[in-house]
PDB file of C-alpha atoms in Angstrom:
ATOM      1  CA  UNK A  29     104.992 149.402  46.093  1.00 49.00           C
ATOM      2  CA  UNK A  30     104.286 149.724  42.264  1.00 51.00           C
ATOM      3  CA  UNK A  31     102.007 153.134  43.229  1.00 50.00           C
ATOM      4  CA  UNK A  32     105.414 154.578  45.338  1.00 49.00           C
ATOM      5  CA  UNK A  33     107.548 153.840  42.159  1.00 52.00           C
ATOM      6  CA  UNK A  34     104.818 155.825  39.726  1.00 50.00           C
ATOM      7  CA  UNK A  35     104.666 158.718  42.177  1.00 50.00           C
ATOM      8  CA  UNK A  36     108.537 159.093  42.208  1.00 51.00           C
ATOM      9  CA  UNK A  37     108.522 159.327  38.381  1.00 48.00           C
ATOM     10  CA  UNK A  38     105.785 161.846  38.310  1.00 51.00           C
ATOM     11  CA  UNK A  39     107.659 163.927  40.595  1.00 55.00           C
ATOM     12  CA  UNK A  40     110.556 164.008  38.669  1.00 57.00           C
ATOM     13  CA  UNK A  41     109.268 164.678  35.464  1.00 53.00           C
ATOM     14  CA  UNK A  42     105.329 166.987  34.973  1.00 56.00           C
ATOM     15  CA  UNK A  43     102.898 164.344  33.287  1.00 54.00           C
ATOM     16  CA  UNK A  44     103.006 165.897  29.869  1.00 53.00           C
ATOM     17  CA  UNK A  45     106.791 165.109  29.528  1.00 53.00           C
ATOM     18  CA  UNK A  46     107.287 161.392  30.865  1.00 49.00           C
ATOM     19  CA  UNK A  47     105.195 160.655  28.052  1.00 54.00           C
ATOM     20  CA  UNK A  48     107.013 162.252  25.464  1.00 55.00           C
ATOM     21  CA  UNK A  49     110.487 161.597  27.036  1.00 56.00           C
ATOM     22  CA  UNK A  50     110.873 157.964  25.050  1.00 69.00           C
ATOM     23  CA  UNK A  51     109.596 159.462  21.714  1.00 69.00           C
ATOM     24  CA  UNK A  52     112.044 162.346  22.022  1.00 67.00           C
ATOM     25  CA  UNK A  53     114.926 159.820  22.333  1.00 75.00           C
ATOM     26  CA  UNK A  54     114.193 157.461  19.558  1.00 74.00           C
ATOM     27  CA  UNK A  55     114.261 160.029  17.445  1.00 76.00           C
ATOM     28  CA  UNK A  56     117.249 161.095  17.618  1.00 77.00           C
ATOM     29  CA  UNK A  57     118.772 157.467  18.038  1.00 75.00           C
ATOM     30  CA  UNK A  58     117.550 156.510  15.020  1.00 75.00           C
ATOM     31  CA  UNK A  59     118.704 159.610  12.770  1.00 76.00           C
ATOM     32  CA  UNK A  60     122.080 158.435  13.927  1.00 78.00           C
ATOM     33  CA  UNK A  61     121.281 155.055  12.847  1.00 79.00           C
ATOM     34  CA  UNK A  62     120.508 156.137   9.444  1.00 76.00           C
ATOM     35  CA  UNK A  63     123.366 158.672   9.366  1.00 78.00           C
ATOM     36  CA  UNK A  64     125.676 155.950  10.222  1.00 77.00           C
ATOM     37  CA  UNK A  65     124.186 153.465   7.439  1.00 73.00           C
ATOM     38  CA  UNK A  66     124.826 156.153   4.899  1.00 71.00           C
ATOM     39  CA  UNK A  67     128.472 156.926   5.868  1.00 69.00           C
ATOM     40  CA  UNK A  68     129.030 152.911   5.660  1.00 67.00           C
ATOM     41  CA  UNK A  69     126.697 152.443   1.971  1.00 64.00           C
ATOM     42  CA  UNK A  70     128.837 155.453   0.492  1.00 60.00           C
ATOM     43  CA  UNK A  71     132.561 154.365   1.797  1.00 60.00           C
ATOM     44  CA  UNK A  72     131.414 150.569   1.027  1.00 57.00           C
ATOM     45  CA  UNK A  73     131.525 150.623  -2.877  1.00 60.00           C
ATOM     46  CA  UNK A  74     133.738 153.577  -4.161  1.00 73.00           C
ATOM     47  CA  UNK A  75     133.518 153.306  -7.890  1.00 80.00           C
ATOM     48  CA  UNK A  76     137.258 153.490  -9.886  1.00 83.00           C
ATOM     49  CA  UNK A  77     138.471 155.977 -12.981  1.00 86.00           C
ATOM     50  CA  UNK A  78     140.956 153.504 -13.101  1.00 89.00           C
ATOM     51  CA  UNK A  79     141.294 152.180 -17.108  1.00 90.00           C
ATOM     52  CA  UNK A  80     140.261 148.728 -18.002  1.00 92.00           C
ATOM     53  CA  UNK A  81     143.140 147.738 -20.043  1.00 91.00           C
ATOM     54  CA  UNK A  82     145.913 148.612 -16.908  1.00 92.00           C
ATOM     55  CA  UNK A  83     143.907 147.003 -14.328  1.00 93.00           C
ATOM     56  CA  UNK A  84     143.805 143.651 -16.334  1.00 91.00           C
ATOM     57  CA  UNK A  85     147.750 143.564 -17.472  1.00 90.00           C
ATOM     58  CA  UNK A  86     147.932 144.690 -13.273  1.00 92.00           C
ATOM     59  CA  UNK A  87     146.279 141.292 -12.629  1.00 92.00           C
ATOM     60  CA  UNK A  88     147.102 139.259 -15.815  1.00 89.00           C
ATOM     61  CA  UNK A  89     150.952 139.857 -14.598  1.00 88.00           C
ATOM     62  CA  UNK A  90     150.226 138.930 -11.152  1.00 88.00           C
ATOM     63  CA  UNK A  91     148.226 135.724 -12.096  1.00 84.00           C
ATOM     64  CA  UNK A  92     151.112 134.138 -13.780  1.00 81.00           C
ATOM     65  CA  UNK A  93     148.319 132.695 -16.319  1.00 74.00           C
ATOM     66  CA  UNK A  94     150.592 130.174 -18.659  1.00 73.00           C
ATOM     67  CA  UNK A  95     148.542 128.748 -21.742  1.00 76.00           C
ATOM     68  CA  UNK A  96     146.142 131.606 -22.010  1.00 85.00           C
ATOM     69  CA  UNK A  97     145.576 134.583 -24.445  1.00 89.00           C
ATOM     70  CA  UNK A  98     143.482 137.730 -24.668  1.00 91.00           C
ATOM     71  CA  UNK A  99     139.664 136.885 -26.094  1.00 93.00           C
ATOM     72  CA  UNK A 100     137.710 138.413 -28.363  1.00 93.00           C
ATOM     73  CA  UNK A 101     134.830 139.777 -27.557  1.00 92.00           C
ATOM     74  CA  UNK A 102     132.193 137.187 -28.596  1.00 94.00           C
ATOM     75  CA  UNK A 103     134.418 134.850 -26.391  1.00 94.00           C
ATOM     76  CA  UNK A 104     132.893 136.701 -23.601  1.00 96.00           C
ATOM     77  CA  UNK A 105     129.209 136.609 -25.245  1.00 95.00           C
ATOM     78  CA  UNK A 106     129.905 133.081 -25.491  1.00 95.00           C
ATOM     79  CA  UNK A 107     131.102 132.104 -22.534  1.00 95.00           C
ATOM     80  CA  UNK A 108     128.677 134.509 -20.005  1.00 97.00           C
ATOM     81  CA  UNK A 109     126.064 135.713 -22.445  1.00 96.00           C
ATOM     82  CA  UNK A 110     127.429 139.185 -21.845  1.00 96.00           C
ATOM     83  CA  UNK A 111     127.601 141.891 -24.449  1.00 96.00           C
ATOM     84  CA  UNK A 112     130.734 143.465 -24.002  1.00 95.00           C
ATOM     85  CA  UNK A 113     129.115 146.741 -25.729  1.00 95.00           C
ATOM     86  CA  UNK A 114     126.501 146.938 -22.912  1.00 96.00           C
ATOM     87  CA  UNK A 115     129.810 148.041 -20.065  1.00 96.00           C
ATOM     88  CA  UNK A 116     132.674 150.398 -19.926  1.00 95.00           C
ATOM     89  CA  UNK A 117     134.767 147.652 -20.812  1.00 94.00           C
ATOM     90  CA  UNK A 118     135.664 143.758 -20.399  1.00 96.00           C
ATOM     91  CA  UNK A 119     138.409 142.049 -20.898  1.00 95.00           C
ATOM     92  CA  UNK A 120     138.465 137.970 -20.599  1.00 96.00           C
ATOM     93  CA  UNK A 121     141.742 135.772 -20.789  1.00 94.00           C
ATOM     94  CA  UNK A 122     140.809 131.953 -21.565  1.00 92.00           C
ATOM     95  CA  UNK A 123     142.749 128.717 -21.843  1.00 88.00           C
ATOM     96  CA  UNK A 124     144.392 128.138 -24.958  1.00 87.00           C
ATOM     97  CA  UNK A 125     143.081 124.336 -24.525  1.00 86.00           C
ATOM     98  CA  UNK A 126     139.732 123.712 -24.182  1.00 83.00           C
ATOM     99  CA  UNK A 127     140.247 120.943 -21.231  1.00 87.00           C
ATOM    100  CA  UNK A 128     141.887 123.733 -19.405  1.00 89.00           C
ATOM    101  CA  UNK A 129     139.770 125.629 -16.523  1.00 90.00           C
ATOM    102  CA  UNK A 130     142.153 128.709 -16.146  1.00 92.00           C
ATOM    103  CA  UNK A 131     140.466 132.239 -16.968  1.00 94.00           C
ATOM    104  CA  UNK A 132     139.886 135.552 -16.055  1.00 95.00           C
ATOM    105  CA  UNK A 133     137.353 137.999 -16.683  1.00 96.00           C
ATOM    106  CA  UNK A 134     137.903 141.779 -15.862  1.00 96.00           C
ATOM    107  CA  UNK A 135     134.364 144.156 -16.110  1.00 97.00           C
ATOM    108  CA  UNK A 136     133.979 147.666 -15.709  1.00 96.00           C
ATOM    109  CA  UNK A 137     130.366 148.668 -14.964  1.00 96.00           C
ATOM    110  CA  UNK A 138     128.744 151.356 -16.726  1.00 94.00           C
ATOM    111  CA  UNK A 139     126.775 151.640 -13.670  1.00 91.00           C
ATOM    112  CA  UNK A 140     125.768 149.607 -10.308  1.00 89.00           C
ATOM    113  CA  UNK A 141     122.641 148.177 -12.089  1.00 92.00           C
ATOM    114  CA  UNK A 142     124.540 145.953 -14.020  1.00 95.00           C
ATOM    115  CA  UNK A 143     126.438 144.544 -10.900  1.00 95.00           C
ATOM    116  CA  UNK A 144     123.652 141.319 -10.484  1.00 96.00           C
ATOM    117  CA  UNK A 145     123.601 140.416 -14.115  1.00 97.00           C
ATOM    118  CA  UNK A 146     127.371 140.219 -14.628  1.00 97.00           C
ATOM    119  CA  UNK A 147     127.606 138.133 -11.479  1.00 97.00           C
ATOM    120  CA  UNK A 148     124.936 135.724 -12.153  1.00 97.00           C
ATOM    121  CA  UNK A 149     126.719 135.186 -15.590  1.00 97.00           C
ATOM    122  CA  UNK A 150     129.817 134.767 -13.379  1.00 97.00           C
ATOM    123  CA  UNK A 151     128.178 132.027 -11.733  1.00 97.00           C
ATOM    124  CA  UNK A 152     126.309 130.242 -14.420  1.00 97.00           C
ATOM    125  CA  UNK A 153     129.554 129.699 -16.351  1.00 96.00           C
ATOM    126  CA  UNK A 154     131.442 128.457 -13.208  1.00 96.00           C
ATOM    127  CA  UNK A 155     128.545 126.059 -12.588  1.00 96.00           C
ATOM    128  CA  UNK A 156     128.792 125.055 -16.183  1.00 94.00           C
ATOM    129  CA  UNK A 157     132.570 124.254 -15.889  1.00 94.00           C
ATOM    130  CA  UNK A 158     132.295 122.487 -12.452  1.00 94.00           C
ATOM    131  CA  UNK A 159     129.718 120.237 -14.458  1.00 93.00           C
ATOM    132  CA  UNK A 160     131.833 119.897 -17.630  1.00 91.00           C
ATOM    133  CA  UNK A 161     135.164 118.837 -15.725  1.00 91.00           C
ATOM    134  CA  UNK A 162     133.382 116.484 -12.757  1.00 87.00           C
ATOM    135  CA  UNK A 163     133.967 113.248 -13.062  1.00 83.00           C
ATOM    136  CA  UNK A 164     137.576 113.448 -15.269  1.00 84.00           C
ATOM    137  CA  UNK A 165     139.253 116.917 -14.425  1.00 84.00           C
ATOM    138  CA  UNK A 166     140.169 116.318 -10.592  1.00 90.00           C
ATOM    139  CA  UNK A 167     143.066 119.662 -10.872  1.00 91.00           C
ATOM    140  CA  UNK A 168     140.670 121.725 -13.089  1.00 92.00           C
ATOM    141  CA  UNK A 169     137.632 120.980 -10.703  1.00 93.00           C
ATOM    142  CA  UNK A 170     139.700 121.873  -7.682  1.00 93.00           C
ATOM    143  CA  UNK A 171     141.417 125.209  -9.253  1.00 92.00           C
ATOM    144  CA  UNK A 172     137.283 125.908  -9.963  1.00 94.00           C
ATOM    145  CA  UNK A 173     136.508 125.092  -6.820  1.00 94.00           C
ATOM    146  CA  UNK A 174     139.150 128.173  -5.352  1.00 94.00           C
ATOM    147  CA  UNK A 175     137.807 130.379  -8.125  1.00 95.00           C
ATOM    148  CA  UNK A 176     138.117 134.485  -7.059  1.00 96.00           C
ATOM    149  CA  UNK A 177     135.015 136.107  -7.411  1.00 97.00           C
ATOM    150  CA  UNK A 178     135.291 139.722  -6.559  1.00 95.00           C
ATOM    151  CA  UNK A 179     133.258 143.055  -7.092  1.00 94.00           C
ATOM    152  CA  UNK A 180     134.926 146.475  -6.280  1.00 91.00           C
ATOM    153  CA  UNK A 181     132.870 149.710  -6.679  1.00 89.00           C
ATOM    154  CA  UNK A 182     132.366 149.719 -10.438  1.00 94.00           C
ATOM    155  CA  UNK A 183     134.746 146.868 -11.246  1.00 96.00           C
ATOM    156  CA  UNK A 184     134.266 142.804 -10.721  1.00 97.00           C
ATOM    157  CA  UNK A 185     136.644 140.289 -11.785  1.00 97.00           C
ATOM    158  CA  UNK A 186     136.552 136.385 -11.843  1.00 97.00           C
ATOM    159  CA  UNK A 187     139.828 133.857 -11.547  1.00 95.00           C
ATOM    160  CA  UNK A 188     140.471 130.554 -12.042  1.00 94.00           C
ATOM    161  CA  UNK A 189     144.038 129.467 -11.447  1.00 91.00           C
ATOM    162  CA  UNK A 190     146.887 128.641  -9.276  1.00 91.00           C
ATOM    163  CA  UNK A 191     147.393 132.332  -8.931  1.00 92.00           C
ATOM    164  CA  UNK A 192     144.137 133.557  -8.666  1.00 92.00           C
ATOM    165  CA  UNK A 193     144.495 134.810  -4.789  1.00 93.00           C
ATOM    166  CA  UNK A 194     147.260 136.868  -6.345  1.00 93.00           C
ATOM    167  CA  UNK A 195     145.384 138.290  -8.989  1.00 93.00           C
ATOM    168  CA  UNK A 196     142.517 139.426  -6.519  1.00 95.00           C
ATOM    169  CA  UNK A 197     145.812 141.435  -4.536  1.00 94.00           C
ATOM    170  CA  UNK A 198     146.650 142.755  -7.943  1.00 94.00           C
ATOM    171  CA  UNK A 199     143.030 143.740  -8.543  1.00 94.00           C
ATOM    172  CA  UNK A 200     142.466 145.497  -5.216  1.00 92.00           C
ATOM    173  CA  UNK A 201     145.966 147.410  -5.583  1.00 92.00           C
ATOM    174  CA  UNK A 202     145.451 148.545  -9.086  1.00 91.00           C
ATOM    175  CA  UNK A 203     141.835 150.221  -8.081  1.00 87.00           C
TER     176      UNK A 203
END
């Protein structure tokens, strides 16, 4: 039975071609693969001309952030170990009070490279403040705990508040 099956296909197709037939398929299968992967990488992370300094009062205003003011900039060297210098811009709003978790950081990337190091500074400082208020600061642990952590094409920002869900709406919308 399996010699009846191989003579059909060689009727169908001359020798030369069954064996190419798969190749010639795959090929073009996986250019639309890539094709596709490239459409989706290039829509994915649009980068913003949008100005620092409107896209933070955008989200500052949305946040409803009581009992915080506008750093300076070795606040943010400080606080991430980030050289506001080294980016297009950064803005960071922290807690008058220093047993206060609120905050927001706003950072415009020069350029996607400097996406990972921004973020891990992101996350060392939250892990920092989870470990400073555990134990004593039940509210400020659990407004830490529902922290926004968002990067948009050339843009990430980082909120800690009762507000901060609004703040990522006002973020978005203002790109």
């Amino acid at each position: 039975m399996h010699a009846s099956r191989q003579n059909q296909t060689e009727r169908l197709l001359p020798r030369g071609e069954l064996s190419q037939l798969p190749y010639h398929y795959i090929k073009y299968v996986l250019a639309a693969v890539l094709l596709v992967f490239i459409v989706l990488d290039m829509a994915n992370d649009p980068t913003s001309n949008a100005d620092i300094e409107t896209v933070a009062g955008q989200v500052v205003k949305a946040a409803e952030f009581q009992g915080m003011e506008e750093a300076e900039a070795r606040m943010v060297k400080r606080f991430y170990g980030l050289n506001p210098r080294d980016y297009e811009g950064a803005v960071l709003y922290a807690p008058i009070d220093n047993m206060d978790a609120h905050e927001l950081l706003l950072v415009k990337l020069k350029d996607s490279s400097q996406k990972k190091q921004v973020l891990e500074a992101i996350r060392e400082r939250l892990n920092t403040q989870l470990k400073s208020f555990e134990g004593y600061g039940a509210e400020q642990t659990a407004l830490l705990k529902k922290h926004v952590l968002l990067e948009k094409g050339n843009f990430v920002l980082y909120a800690v508040g009762e507000h901060a869900a609004d703040a990522q709406e006002a973020f978005v919308k203002s790109l």
